[in-house]
XYZ file of C-alpha atoms in Angstrom:
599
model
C 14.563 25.614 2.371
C 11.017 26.291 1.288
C 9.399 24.711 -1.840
C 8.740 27.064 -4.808
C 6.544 27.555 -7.238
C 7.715 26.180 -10.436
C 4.982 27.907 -12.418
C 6.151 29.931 -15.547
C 4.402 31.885 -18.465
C 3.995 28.987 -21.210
C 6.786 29.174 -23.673
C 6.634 27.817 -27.349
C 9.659 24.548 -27.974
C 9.886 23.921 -24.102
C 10.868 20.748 -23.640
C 8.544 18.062 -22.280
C 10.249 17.700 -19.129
C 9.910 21.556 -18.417
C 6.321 21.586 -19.292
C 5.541 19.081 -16.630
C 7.417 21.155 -14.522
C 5.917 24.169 -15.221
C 2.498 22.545 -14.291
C 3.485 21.926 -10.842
C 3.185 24.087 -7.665
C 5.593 23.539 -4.869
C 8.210 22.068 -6.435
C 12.201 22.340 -5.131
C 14.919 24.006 -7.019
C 18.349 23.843 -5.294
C 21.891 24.217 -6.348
C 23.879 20.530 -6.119
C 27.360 22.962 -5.142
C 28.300 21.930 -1.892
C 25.656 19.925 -1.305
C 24.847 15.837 -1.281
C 22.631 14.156 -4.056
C 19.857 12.357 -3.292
C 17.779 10.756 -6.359
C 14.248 9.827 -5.202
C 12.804 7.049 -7.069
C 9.078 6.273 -7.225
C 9.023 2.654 -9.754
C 5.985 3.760 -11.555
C 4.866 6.378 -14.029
C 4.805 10.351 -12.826
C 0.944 10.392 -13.314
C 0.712 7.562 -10.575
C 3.858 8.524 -8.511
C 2.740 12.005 -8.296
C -0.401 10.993 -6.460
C 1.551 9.077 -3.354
C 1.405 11.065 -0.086
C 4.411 9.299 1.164
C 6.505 9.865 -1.640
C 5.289 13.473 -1.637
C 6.462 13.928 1.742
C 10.128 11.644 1.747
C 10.777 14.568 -1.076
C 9.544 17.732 0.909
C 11.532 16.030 4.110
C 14.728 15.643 2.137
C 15.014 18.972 0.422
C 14.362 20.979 3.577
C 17.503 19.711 4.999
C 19.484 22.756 3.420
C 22.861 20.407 2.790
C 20.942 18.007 0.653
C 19.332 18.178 -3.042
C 16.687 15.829 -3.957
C 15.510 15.006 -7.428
C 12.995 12.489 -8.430
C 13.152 9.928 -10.993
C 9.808 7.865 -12.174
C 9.532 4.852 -15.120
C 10.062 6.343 -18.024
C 7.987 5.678 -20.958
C 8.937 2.931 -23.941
C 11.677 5.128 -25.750
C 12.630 7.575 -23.143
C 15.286 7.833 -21.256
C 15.894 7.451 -16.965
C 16.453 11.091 -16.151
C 15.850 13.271 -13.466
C 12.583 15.189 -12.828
C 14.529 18.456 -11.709
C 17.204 19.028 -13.457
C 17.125 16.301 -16.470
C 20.262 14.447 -14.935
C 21.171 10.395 -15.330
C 20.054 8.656 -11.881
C 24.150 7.560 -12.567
C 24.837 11.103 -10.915
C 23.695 9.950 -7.588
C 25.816 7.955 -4.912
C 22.835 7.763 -3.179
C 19.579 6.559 -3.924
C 16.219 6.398 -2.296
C 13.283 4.039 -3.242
C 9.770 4.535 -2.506
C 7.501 1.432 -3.445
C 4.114 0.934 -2.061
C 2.963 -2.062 -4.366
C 4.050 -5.879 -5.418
C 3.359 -5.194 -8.963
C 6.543 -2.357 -8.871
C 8.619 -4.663 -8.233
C 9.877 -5.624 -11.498
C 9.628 -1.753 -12.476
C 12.114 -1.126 -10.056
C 14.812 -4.078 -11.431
C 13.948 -2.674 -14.723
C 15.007 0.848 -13.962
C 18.244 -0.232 -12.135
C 19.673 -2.029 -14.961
C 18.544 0.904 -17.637
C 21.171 2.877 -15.305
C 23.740 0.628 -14.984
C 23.461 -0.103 -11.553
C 24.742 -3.291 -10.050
C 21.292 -4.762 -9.691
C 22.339 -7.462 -6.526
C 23.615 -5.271 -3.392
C 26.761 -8.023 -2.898
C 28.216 -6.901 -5.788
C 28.757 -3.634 -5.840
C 31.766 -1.695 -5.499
C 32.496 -1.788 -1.325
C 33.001 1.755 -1.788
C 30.052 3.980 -2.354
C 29.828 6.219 -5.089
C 27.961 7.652 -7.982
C 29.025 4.527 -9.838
C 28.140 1.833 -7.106
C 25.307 3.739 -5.401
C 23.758 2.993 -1.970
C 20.024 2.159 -2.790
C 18.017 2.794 0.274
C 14.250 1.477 0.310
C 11.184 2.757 2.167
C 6.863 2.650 1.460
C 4.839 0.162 3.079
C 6.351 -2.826 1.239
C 9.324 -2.233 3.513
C 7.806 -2.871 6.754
C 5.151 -5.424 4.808
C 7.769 -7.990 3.594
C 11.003 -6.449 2.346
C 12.399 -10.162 1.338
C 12.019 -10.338 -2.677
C 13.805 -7.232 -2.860
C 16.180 -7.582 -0.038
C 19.132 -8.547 -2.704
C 18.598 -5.617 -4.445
C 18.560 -3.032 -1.851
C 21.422 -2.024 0.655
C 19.591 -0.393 3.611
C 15.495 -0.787 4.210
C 13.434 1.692 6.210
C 10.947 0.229 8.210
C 8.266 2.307 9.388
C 7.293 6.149 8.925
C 10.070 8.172 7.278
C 9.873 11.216 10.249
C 11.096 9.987 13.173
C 13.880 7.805 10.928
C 15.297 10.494 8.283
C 17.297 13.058 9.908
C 19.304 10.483 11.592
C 19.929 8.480 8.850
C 20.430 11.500 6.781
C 23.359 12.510 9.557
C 24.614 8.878 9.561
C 24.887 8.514 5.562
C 26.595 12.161 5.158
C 29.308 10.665 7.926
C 29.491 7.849 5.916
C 30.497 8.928 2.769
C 32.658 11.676 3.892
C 34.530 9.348 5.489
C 36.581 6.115 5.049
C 34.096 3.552 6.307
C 33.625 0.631 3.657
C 29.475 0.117 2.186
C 29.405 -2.945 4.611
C 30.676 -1.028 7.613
C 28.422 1.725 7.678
C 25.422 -0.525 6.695
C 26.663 -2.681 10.310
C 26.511 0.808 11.945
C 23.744 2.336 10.722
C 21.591 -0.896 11.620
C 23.218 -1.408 15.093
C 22.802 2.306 15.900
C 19.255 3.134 14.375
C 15.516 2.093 14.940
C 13.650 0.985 11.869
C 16.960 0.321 9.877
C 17.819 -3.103 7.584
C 20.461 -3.906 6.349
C 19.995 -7.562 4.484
C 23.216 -8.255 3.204
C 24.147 -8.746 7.069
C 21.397 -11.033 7.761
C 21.278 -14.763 5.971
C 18.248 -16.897 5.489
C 18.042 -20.373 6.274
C 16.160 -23.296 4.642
C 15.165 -26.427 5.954
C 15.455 -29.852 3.677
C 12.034 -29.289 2.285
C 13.205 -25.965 1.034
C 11.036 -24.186 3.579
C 12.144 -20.887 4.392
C 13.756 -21.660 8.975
C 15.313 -17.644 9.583
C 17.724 -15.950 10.015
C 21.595 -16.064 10.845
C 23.369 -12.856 11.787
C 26.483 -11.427 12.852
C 26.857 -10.371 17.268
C 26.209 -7.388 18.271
C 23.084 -7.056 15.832
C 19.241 -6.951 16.780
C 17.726 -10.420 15.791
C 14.193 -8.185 15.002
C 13.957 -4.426 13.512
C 11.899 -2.867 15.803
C 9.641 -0.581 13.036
C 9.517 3.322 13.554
C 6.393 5.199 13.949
C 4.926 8.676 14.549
C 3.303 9.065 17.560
C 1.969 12.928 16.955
C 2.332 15.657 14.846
C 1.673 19.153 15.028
C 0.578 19.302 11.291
C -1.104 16.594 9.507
C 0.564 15.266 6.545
C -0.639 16.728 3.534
C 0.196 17.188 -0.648
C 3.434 18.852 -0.940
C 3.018 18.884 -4.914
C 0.333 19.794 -6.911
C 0.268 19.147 -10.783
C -3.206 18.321 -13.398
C -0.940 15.443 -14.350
C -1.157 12.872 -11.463
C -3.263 10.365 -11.594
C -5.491 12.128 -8.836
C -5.451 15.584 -10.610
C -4.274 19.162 -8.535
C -6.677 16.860 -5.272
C -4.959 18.661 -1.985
C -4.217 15.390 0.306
C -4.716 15.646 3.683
C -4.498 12.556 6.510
C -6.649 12.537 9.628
C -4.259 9.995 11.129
C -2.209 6.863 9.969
C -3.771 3.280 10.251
C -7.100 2.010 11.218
C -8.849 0.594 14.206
C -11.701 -1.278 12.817
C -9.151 -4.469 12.572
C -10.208 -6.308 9.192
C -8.898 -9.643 9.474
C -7.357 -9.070 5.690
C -6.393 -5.706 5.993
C -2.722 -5.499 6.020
C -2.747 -1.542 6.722
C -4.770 -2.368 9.758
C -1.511 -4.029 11.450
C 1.527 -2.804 10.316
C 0.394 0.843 11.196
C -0.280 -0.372 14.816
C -1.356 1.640 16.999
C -3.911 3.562 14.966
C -3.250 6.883 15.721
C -5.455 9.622 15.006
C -4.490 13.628 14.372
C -6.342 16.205 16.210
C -8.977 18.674 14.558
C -6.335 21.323 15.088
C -3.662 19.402 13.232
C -5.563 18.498 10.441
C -6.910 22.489 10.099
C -3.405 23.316 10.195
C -2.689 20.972 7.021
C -5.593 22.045 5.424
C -4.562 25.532 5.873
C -1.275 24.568 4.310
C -2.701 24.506 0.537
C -2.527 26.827 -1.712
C -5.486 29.118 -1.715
C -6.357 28.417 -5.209
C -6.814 24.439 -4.327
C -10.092 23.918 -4.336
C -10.742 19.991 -4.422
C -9.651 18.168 -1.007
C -8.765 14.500 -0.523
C -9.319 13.423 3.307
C -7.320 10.212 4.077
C -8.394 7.693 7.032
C -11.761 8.625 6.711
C -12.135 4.575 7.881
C -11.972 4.958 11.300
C -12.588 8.888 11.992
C -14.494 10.085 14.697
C -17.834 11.231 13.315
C -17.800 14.199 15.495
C -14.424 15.366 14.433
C -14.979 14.216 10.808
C -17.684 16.957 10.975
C -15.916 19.917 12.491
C -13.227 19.148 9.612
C -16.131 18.618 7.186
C -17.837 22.069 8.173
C -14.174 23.768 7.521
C -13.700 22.479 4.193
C -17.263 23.854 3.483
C -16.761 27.307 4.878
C -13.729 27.520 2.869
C -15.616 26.952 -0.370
C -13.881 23.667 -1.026
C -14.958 20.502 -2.563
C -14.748 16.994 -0.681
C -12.780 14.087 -2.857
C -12.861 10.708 -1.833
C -12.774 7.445 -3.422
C -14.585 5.353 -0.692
C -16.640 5.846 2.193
C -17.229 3.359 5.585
C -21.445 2.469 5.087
C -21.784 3.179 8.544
C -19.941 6.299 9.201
C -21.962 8.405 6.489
C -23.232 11.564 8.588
C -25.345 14.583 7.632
C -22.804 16.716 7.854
C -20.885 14.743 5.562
C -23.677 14.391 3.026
C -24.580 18.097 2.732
C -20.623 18.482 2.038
C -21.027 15.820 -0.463
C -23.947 17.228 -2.172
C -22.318 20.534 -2.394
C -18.907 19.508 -3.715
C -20.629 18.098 -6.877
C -19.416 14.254 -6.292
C -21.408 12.087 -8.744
C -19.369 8.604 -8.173
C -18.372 7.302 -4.569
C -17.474 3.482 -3.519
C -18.875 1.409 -0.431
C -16.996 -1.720 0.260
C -19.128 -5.115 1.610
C -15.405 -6.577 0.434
C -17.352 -9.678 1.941
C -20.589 -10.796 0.211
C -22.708 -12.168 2.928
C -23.427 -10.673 6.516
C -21.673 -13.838 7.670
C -18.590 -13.718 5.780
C -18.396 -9.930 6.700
C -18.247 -11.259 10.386
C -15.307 -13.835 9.398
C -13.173 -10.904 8.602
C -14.267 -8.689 11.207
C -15.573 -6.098 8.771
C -18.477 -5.442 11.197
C -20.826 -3.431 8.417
C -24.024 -4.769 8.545
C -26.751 -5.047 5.137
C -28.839 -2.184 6.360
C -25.777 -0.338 6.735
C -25.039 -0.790 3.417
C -29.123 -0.413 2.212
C -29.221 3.373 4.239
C -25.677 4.298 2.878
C -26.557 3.611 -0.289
C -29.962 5.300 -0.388
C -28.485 8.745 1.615
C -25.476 8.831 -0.869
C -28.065 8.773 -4.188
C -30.638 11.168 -2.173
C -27.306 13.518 -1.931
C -26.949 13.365 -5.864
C -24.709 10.771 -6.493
C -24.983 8.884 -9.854
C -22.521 6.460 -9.793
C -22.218 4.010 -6.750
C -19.420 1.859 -6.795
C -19.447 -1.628 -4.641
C -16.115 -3.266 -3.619
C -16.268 -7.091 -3.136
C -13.281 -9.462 -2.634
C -13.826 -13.126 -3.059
C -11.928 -16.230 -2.607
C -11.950 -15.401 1.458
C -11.888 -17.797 3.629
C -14.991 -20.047 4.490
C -16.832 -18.647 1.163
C -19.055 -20.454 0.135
C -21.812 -20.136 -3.049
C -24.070 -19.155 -1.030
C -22.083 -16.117 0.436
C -22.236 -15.245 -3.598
C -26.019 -15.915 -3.599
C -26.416 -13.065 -0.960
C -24.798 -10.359 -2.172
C -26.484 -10.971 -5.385
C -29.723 -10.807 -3.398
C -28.485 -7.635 -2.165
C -27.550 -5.874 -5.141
C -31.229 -6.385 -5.987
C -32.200 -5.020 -2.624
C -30.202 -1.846 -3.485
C -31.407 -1.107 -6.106
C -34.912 -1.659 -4.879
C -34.185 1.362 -2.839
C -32.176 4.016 -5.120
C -34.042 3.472 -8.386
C -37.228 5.175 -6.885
C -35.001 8.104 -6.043
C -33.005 8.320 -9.567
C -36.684 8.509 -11.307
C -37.927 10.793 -9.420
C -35.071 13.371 -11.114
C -35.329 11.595 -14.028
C -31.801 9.450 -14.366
C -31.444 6.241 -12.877
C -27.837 5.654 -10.275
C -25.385 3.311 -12.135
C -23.686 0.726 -9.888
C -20.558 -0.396 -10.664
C -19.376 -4.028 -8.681
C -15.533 -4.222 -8.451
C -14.562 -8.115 -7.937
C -11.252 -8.946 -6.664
C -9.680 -12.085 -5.598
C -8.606 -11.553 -2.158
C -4.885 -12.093 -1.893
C -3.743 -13.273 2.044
C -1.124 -10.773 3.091
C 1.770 -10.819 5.621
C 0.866 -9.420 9.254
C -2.344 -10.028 9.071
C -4.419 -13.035 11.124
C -4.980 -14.501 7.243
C -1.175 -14.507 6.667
C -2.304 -18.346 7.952
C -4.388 -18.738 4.925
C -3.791 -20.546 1.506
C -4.745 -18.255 -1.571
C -7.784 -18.489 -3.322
C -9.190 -21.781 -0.518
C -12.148 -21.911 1.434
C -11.055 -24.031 4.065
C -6.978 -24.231 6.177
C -4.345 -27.028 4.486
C -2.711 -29.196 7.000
C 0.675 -27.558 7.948
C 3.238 -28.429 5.027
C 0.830 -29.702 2.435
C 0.554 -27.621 -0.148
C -2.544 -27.251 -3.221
C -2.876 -26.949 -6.867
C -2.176 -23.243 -8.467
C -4.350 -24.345 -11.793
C -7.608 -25.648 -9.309
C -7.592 -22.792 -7.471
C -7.548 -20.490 -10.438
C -10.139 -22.245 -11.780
C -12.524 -22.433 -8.880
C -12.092 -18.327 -8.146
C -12.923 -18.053 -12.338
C -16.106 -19.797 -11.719
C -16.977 -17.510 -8.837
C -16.652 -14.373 -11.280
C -18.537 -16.246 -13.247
C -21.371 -17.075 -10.976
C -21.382 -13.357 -10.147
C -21.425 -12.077 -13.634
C -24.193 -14.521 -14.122
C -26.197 -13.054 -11.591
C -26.415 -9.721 -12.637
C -27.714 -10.339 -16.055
C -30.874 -8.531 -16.688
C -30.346 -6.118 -13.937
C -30.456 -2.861 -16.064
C -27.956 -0.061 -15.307
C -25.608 -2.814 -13.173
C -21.977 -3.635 -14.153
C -19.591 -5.782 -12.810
C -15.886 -5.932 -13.540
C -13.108 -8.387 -11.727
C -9.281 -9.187 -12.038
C -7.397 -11.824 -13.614
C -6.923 -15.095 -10.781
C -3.531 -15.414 -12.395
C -2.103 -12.202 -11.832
C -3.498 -11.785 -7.911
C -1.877 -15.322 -7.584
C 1.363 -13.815 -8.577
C 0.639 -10.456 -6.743
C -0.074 -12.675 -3.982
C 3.776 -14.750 -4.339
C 5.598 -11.852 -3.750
C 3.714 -10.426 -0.985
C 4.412 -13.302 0.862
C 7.670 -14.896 -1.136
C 11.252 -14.732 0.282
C 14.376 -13.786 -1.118
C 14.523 -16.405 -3.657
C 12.271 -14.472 -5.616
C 14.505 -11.511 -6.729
C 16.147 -14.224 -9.241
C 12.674 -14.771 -10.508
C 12.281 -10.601 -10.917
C 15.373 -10.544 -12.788
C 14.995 -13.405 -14.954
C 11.750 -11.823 -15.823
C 12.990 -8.637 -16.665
C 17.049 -9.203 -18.555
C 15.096 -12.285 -20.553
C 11.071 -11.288 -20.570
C 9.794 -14.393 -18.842
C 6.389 -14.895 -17.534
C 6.682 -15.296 -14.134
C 5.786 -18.867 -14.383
C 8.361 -19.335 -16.583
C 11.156 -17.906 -14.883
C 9.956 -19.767 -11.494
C 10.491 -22.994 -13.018
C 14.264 -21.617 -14.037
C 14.680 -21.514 -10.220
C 13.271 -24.454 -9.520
C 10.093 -23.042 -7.345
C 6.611 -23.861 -7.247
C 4.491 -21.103 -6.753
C 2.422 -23.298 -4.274
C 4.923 -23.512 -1.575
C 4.675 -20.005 -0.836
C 1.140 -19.018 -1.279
C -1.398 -22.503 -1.252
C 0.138 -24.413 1.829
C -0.958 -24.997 4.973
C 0.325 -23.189 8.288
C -0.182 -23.502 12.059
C 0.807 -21.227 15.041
C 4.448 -22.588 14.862
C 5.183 -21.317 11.102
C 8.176 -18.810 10.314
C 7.412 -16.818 8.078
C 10.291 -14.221 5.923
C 8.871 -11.266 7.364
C 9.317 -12.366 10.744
C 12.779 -10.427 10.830
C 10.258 -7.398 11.675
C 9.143 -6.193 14.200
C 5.734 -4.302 14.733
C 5.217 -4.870 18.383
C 2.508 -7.717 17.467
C 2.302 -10.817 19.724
C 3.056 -13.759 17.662
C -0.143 -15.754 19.339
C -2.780 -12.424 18.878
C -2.943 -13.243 14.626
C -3.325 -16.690 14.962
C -6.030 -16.173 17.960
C -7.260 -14.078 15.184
C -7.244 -16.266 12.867
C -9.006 -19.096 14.409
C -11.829 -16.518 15.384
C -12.379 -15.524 12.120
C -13.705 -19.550 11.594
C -15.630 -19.079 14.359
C -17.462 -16.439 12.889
C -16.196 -13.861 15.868
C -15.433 -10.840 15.672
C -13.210 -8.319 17.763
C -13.813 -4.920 18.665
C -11.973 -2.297 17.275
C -8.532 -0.978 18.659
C -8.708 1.582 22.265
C -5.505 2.306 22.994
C -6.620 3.743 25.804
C -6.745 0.479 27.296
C -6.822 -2.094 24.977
C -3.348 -4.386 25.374
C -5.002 -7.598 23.126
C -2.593 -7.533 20.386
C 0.715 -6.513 21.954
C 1.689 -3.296 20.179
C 0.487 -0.522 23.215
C 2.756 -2.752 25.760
C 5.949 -1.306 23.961
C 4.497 2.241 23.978
């Protein structure tokens, strides 16, 4: 079934719910008779939900199978009530429910929103029969194949991997389900047996050591000890915006990917792993998803611009242009910035665009394999201002590994040196180019060769021995500090960074285990700081996220499975102290890290 345009002459009294619909283009409007429910949930506002591609397309994929009807439900404002986008009904209408969740800081959105319907919140509990009343919660977005664990006792079933080449299996396999007599438990067994990319958690139990370490997993015969995650390995027609509406977060911008993951391998990256292999779309599919807007979209958003041929980026860059369309981005690699690319730039009226160092000396940048050198960053800098740009944003992470003050000291030095070069240019046309330095405390994530790391520490802990939360906190405060120092008295220069507390937290349930969802619902049925509701549980934030690891560590996420050899991120990860770096992915014939064996 097609999408279709919701748009409507404006009517005086509509509700507020209609209006939004009435703003939106390609929107689905089915019948529920005879057909199975599906609530989509996205655990964050409609402004910032509305701007996911992935949720975007789980919706479109869903409603085109003709015996389903999808509605979405987003967090509701204080006051309002959980109600669907569609048709205005109570997500306690659904006997099965999708989640989409992309980010750790969702997490307690998506707790909150289950208990404001009356859902069972812990997946044990609920009814073995599935029904509107005990629902099946299904769970997808990157946090699935990242580190489902924290939310693993909330969900039933977890996709891991891209949605295509999983949904219209599972889709088969629920419908059989629940039209039949098999129990919640049963058909989670099957469906998990029987399908790639499919978890089921409540069939798999963790173990602890005595230290209260987290030691795997025990599960029932017959079941895979890993899930083997599900990718796309082509596509005809790149994925692209399904939904337009002025009120997401990235306003009526027309999506469109060049391909899914990234070959340049950043050592902190963790889309650069759990997207293995990098795959990139041909020109012909991405003109074909291009061609797929409607003709009165005008602004385009290209994503996986990171590691895009030049020479395609281009040809796509010269059809956006002939079709009198403006280029949107929010950040551009300093050494992939092409003339082509500029002129495109200059004409679609961009006056703000974002390089990212993320590590502040040449050195550091080698440690995580970043590979951008400072006279990259000098000539993008100066070709982006001569284009017209007035804003230049600069991305910077610290608290990486090995940093040091001096690593500080340098990027200070070449903040200075940038400027040096664009203020020339912005008097000559009579306003100066504002630069705008984004600080964040880098955050080690699972899959990646720093999953080894201890938050916010130069140097590796000895396996088991864990640091202090408060010093660390401290010591990545002084570093903002020592930054914001530095840029005094540099006119038209701002700098703004995060709060070391919350990234520590962020940084806990990226990497935490199931332990945590007790913490998520303490915080949310009794409003506890996290801190606060770890000590209830008798946890230490340190012994997840500032202790030391070695090559023999288990880790939560291990019951994944992305194709990555277990040695290839710690040989990673012992480079990076090195100060070597690795050459992006060929999977042509690159077999370093494992992945292109199974393929």
């Amino acid at each position: 079934m097609a999408g279709i345009d919701r748009r409507k002459p404006g009517k005086a009294g509509i509700s507020p719910r209609q209006a939004l619909l009435d703003r939106e283009r390609g929107g689905f409007l089915k019948k529920w008779t005879g057909r199975l429910p599906v609530a989509l949930v996205y655990p964050n506002t409609y402004q910032v939900g509305m701007s996911s591609l992935g949720f975007q397309l789980v919706y479109s994929l869903l409603n085109e199978e003709e015996a389903v009807v999808c509605e979405r439900f987003f967090l509701p404002s204080a006051g309002k009530s959980l109600r669907s986008i569609e048709s205005d009904r109570p997500l306690g209408h659904f006997s099965l429910i999708f989640i989409s969740i992309s980010f750790e800081h969702d997490y307690q959105h998506l707790v909150a929103m289950l208990l404001a319907a009356g859902i069972e919140p812990w997946a044990e509990k609920r009814d073995p029969v599935i029904s509107a009343d005990s629902p099946l919660l299904v769970c997808g977005g990157v946090v699935a194949f990242m580190n489902p664990e924290p939310l693993a006792p909330f969900v039933d079933l977890f996709v891991v991997g891209e949605a295509e080449p999983v949904l219209p299996q599972l889709m088969r396999a629920l419908a059989a389900g629940l039209s039949g007599s098999a129990s919640r438990r049963d058909l989670l067994r099957s469906i998990n047996r029987d399908l790639s990319g499919c978890y089921a958690p409540l069939l798999y139990s963790p173990r602890y050591d005595e230290r209260g370490r987290f030691a795997g997993f025990d599960r029932p015969a017959g079941l895979p000890p890993r899930i083997r995650k599900a990718s796309l390995s082509a596509c005809a027609v790149a994925g692209h915006s399904q939904l337009l509406t002025p009120e997401a977060e990235f306003a009526d911008l027309y999506l469109t990917e060049l391909g899914r993951g990234c070959s340049r391998g950043c050592r902190f990256c963790t889309a650069g792993f759990v997207y293995r292999p990098p795959r990139l779309w041909d020109v012909a599919a991405v003109i074909r998803g291009l061609e797929a807007r409607d003709a009165s979209v005008r602004r385009i958003g290209l994503l996986g611009m990171e590691m895009a041929d030049p020479a395609a980026l281009d040809q796509i860059a010269d059809h956006i242009g002939l079709n009198g369309c403006a280029l949107s981005f929010s950040s551009l690699r300093a050494d992939r910035i092409s003339r082509p690319l500029l002129q495109l730039l200059g004409r679609s009226g961009l006056k703000s665009v974002a390089i990212a160092p993320d590590g502040s000396s040449e050195r550091l940048r080698r440690v995580i394999n970043k590979n951008i050198s400072e006279d990259d960053l000098l000539q993008a800098a100066e070709q982006l201002v001569t284009a017209g740009l007035f804003k230049l944003k600069i991305y910077l992470m610290i608290g990486l590994p090995t940093e040091t003050d001096d690593d500080l000291r340098e990027f200070l030095a070449l903040v200075v040196r940038i400027k040096e070069r664009i203020d020339p240019i912005g008097r000559s046309r009579g306003r100066l180019c504002e630069i705008r330095i984004s600080v964040n405390c880098f955050a080690p994530k699972p899959w990646t060769p720093f999953q080894y790391h201890p938050f916010g520490l130069s140097e590796p802990l000895p396996p088991g021995e864990h640091g202090d939360a408060r010093q660390v906190v401290a010591e990545l405060r002084r570093r903002q500090e020592l930054l914001r120092a530095g840029i005094t008295g540099l006119a038209n220069v701002h700098l703004t960074h995060d709060r070391p507390e919350q990234v520590l937290f962020q940084a806990l349930l990226a990497k935490g285990d199931r332990r945590l969802a007790a913490v998520l619902l303490d915080m949310v049925t009794n409003r506890s700081p996290w801190k606060k509701a770890m000590a209830r549980q008798q946890l230490e934030v340190e012994q997840f996220v500032i202790c030391g690891h070695d090559e023999t560590s288990v880790f939560p996420w291990d019951i994944l499975d992305h194709g990555i050899g277990r040695g290839y991120l710690w040989r990673e990860y012992r480079k990076a102290f090195a100060e070597k770096t690795s050459p992006p992915c060929d999977t042509a014939i690159c077999r370093r890290c494992g992945v292109c064996h199974g393929i």
